[in-house]
CSV table of C-alpha atoms in Angstrom, one decimal:
chain,number,residue,atom,x,y,z
A,1096,GLY,CA,114.1,89.1,106.4
A,1097,ALA,CA,114.3,91.7,103.6
A,1098,GLY,CA,110.6,92.3,103.4
A,1099,VAL,CA,107.3,91.2,104.9
A,1100,SER,CA,106.7,87.6,103.8
A,1101,GLN,CA,103.2,86.0,103.6
A,1102,SER,CA,102.1,82.5,102.9
A,1103,PRO,CA,100.4,80.9,101.1
A,1104,SER,CA,100.1,83.4,98.3
A,1105,ASN,CA,96.9,81.7,97.1
A,1106,LYS,CA,94.5,79.5,99.0
A,1107,VAL,CA,91.3,77.9,97.7
A,1108,THR,CA,89.2,76.2,100.3
A,1109,GLU,CA,85.7,74.8,100.7
A,1110,LYS,CA,83.0,76.5,102.7
A,1111,GLY,CA,83.2,75.4,106.3
A,1112,LYS,CA,86.9,74.5,106.3
A,1113,ASP,CA,89.4,76.3,108.6
A,1114,VAL,CA,92.4,78.2,107.1
A,1115,GLU,CA,95.6,79.6,108.5
A,1116,LEU,CA,97.5,82.5,106.9
A,1117,ARG,CA,101.0,83.3,107.9
A,1118,CYS,CA,103.0,86.5,108.1
A,1119,ASP,CA,106.7,86.9,108.8
A,1120,PRO,CA,107.4,90.6,109.4
A,1121,ILE,CA,110.6,92.5,108.7
A,1122,SER,CA,113.2,91.6,111.3
A,1123,GLY,CA,113.1,94.0,114.3
A,1124,HIS,CA,109.7,95.4,113.5
A,1125,THR,CA,107.6,95.5,116.7
A,1126,ALA,CA,104.3,96.5,115.1
A,1127,LEU,CA,102.3,94.1,113.0
A,1128,TYR,CA,98.9,94.7,111.3
A,1129,TRP,CA,96.5,92.5,109.4
A,1130,TYR,CA,94.2,94.0,106.8
A,1131,ARG,CA,91.6,92.6,104.4
A,1132,GLN,CA,91.0,93.8,100.9
A,1133,SER,CA,87.9,92.6,99.1
A,1134,LEU,CA,87.4,93.0,95.4
A,1135,GLY,CA,86.8,96.6,94.6
A,1136,GLN,CA,86.8,97.6,98.2
A,1137,GLY,CA,89.2,99.5,100.4
A,1138,LEU,CA,91.5,98.1,103.0
A,1139,GLU,CA,89.7,96.8,106.2
A,1140,PHE,CA,91.6,96.8,109.4
A,1141,LEU,CA,91.5,93.5,111.2
A,1142,ILE,CA,94.0,93.3,114.1
A,1143,TYR,CA,97.2,95.1,115.4
A,1144,PHE,CA,100.0,93.7,117.5
A,1145,GLN,CA,102.6,95.9,119.3
A,1146,GLY,CA,105.4,94.2,121.1
A,1147,ASN,CA,104.2,92.3,124.2
A,1148,SER,CA,101.1,94.4,124.6
A,1149,ALA,CA,97.6,93.0,124.3
A,1150,PRO,CA,96.6,93.0,120.6
A,1151,ASP,CA,93.9,95.4,119.3
A,1152,LYS,CA,91.3,93.0,117.9
A,1153,SER,CA,88.7,95.7,117.3
A,1154,GLY,CA,88.6,95.1,113.5
A,1155,LEU,CA,88.0,91.3,113.5
A,1156,PRO,CA,84.6,90.8,111.8
A,1157,SER,CA,83.4,87.8,113.8
A,1158,ASP,CA,84.5,85.3,116.4
A,1159,ARG,CA,85.5,82.9,113.5
A,1160,PHE,CA,88.6,85.1,113.0
A,1161,SER,CA,91.5,85.0,115.4
A,1162,ALA,CA,95.2,85.8,115.2
A,1163,GLU,CA,98.3,85.3,117.3
A,1164,ARG,CA,101.8,86.4,117.2
A,1165,THR,CA,104.4,84.1,118.7
A,1166,GLY,CA,107.7,85.4,120.1
A,1167,GLY,CA,107.0,88.9,118.9
A,1168,SER,CA,107.7,87.9,115.3
A,1169,VAL,CA,105.6,85.5,113.1
A,1170,SER,CA,101.9,86.0,113.1
A,1171,THR,CA,99.1,83.6,112.1
A,1172,LEU,CA,95.6,84.6,111.1
A,1173,THR,CA,93.1,81.8,111.5
A,1174,ILE,CA,89.6,81.8,110.0
A,1175,GLN,CA,87.4,79.0,111.2
A,1176,ARG,CA,84.4,77.6,109.3
A,1177,THR,CA,85.1,79.8,106.3
A,1178,GLN,CA,82.2,81.4,104.4
A,1179,GLN,CA,82.1,82.7,100.9
A,1180,GLU,CA,82.1,86.3,102.1
A,1181,ASP,CA,85.6,85.6,103.6
A,1182,SER,CA,87.0,85.5,100.1
A,1183,ALA,CA,89.5,88.4,99.9
A,1184,VAL,CA,93.2,89.3,99.9
A,1185,TYR,CA,94.6,89.3,103.4
A,1186,LEU,CA,97.5,91.7,103.8
A,1187,CYS,CA,100.0,91.8,106.5
A,1188,ALA,CA,102.1,94.9,107.3
A,1189,SER,CA,104.8,95.7,109.8
A,1190,SER,CA,106.5,98.8,111.1
A,1191,LEU,CA,109.6,99.6,113.1
A,1192,ALA,CA,108.3,101.9,115.7
A,1193,PRO,CA,105.1,102.1,117.6
A,1194,ARG,CA,102.5,104.3,115.9
A,1195,SER,CA,102.4,106.7,118.8
A,1196,LEU,CA,106.0,107.7,118.2
A,1197,GLN,CA,104.9,109.6,115.1
A,1198,ASN,CA,107.0,107.4,113.0
A,1199,GLY,CA,106.3,103.9,111.9
A,1200,GLU,CA,106.4,103.7,108.1
A,1201,LEU,CA,104.3,100.8,107.2
A,1202,PHE,CA,105.6,98.0,104.9
A,1203,PHE,CA,103.2,95.4,103.4
A,1204,GLY,CA,103.6,91.9,102.2
A,1205,GLU,CA,102.3,90.6,98.9
A,1206,GLY,CA,99.1,89.3,100.5
A,1207,SER,CA,97.4,85.9,100.7
A,1208,ARG,CA,94.5,85.6,98.3
A,1209,LEU,CA,91.7,83.4,99.8
A,1210,THR,CA,88.9,82.0,97.7
A,1211,VAL,CA,86.1,80.1,99.5
A,1212,LEU,CA,84.1,77.9,97.2
B,665,LYS,CA,84.1,109.7,112.4
B,666,GLN,CA,87.6,109.3,111.0
B,667,GLU,CA,87.5,109.0,107.2
B,668,VAL,CA,89.9,109.2,104.3
B,669,THR,CA,88.7,110.2,100.9
B,670,GLN,CA,90.4,110.1,97.5
B,671,ILE,CA,89.1,111.8,94.5
B,672,PRO,CA,89.0,111.1,91.6
B,673,ALA,CA,88.6,107.3,91.7
B,674,ALA,CA,90.3,107.0,88.3
B,675,LEU,CA,92.6,109.3,86.3
B,676,SER,CA,94.0,108.9,82.8
B,677,VAL,CA,96.8,111.1,81.5
B,678,PRO,CA,99.2,111.2,78.5
B,679,GLU,CA,102.8,110.3,79.2
B,680,GLY,CA,105.0,113.2,80.3
B,681,GLU,CA,102.2,115.1,82.0
B,682,ASN,CA,102.5,116.4,85.6
B,683,LEU,CA,99.7,115.3,87.8
B,684,VAL,CA,98.3,115.7,91.3
B,685,LEU,CA,96.4,113.1,93.3
B,686,ASN,CA,94.3,114.2,96.2
B,687,CYS,CA,93.7,112.8,99.7
B,688,SER,CA,91.3,114.4,102.2
B,689,PHE,CA,90.8,113.4,105.8
B,690,THR,CA,88.5,114.3,108.7
B,691,ASP,CA,90.1,115.6,111.9
B,692,SER,CA,93.3,117.5,111.6
B,693,ALA,CA,94.9,115.8,114.6
B,694,ILE,CA,96.8,113.2,112.7
B,695,TYR,CA,100.0,111.4,113.6
B,696,ASN,CA,101.2,110.8,110.1
B,697,LEU,CA,100.1,110.2,106.5
B,698,GLN,CA,101.6,107.7,104.1
B,699,TRP,CA,101.2,107.3,100.3
B,700,PHE,CA,101.3,103.9,98.7
B,701,ARG,CA,101.1,102.4,95.2
B,702,GLN,CA,99.5,99.1,94.5
B,703,ASP,CA,100.0,97.2,91.2
B,704,PRO,CA,97.3,94.7,90.2
B,705,GLY,CA,97.5,91.5,92.3
B,706,LYS,CA,100.3,92.9,94.4
B,707,GLY,CA,100.7,94.2,97.9
B,708,LEU,CA,101.2,97.9,98.7
B,709,THR,CA,104.5,99.6,98.2
B,710,SER,CA,105.3,102.6,100.4
B,711,LEU,CA,106.1,105.8,98.5
B,712,LEU,CA,106.3,108.6,101.1
B,713,LEU,CA,105.6,109.0,104.8
B,714,ILE,CA,104.8,112.5,106.1
B,715,GLN,CA,104.9,113.0,109.8
B,716,SER,CA,102.5,115.4,111.4
B,717,SER,CA,105.2,118.0,112.0
B,718,GLN,CA,106.2,118.0,108.3
B,719,ARG,CA,104.8,119.9,105.4
B,720,GLU,CA,106.1,117.8,102.5
B,721,GLN,CA,108.3,114.9,101.5
B,722,THR,CA,110.1,114.3,98.2
B,723,SER,CA,111.4,111.2,96.5
B,724,GLY,CA,112.6,111.4,92.9
B,725,ARG,CA,109.7,112.5,90.8
B,726,LEU,CA,107.2,112.3,93.7
B,727,ASN,CA,106.4,115.1,96.1
B,728,ALA,CA,103.8,114.7,98.8
B,729,SER,CA,102.4,117.7,100.8
B,730,LEU,CA,100.4,117.9,103.9
B,731,ASP,CA,98.1,120.6,105.1
B,732,LYS,CA,96.6,119.5,108.4
B,733,SER,CA,94.4,122.6,108.8
B,734,SER,CA,92.5,121.9,105.6
B,735,GLY,CA,92.6,118.1,106.0
B,736,ARG,CA,94.4,117.5,102.8
B,737,SER,CA,97.4,115.9,101.2
B,738,THR,CA,98.5,115.9,97.6
B,739,LEU,CA,100.8,113.6,95.8
B,740,TYR,CA,102.5,115.3,92.9
B,741,ILE,CA,104.0,113.1,90.1
B,742,ALA,CA,106.3,114.9,87.7
B,743,ALA,CA,106.8,113.8,84.1
B,744,SER,CA,104.5,110.8,84.3
B,745,GLN,CA,105.6,107.5,82.7
B,746,PRO,CA,103.6,104.4,81.7
B,747,GLY,CA,105.3,102.6,84.6
B,748,ASP,CA,103.5,104.9,87.0
B,749,SER,CA,100.2,103.3,86.1
B,750,ALA,CA,98.9,101.8,89.4
B,751,THR,CA,96.4,102.5,92.1
B,752,TYR,CA,97.6,105.1,94.6
B,753,LEU,CA,96.4,105.0,98.2
B,754,CYS,CA,96.8,107.3,101.1
B,755,ALA,CA,96.6,106.2,104.7
B,756,VAL,CA,96.3,108.3,107.9
B,757,THR,CA,96.8,107.4,111.5
B,758,TRP,CA,95.2,109.5,114.3
B,759,SER,CA,95.8,109.8,118.0
B,760,THR,CA,92.9,107.6,118.8
B,761,GLY,CA,93.0,103.9,117.9
B,762,ASN,CA,95.9,102.0,116.4
B,763,GLN,CA,95.0,101.4,112.8
B,764,PHE,CA,95.9,103.2,109.7
B,765,TYR,CA,92.8,104.4,107.8
B,766,PHE,CA,92.9,104.0,104.1
B,767,GLY,CA,91.3,105.8,101.2
B,768,THR,CA,89.8,103.8,98.4
B,769,GLY,CA,92.5,104.9,96.1
B,770,THR,CA,93.0,106.6,92.7
B,771,SER,CA,93.6,104.3,89.8
B,772,LEU,CA,96.1,106.1,87.5
B,773,THR,CA,96.7,105.2,83.9
B,774,VAL,CA,99.5,106.9,82.0
B,775,ILE,CA,99.0,106.5,78.2
B,776,PRO,CA,102.2,106.1,76.1
């Protein structure tokens, strides 16, 4: 696609429910990132996918968070048993080249705003 | 510890003024540094990417410089306009780890 696409743009859920957030990266981009931005806070790294390599899950805050990337393209971030502190904007980004090639301009989607009541 | 710092947190200038935004980072062994702008309720828009071998990049009224030895980057905005009002973030990637590390941003207001 022309840009990184995320859905839904807004999600309101009740505490304890599971949610799925979707990211469709720019066509041909091999690297995909998920970040979280809480109100008034900086961007918090969650997970990184690069091609067929094992994902870097070092930023996931708890085992309630998981993500997958099917066919090297679309990614889904799943939050199980949501808590109020999960409320944030979840941002997805993709880049053309692996970070280690000293390239890899990062392009972001518009984000998915999650509100847990 | 790898950290990115942006000072000031907020800046207000009259229209037409030239201005400089600052980004500091620990550890000079970076791969690249990228500047973004974020409008309220929106995602991040890429402005400029500087690779570690480069000293500066220019796009229109924007010029970003990189000084690895001092751990600093500056974003220069010439002839500021009200439409430049946004939060500006810098992000750095290092040789260790896979993530981009973000500063907390500078909120810029250009007053007409």
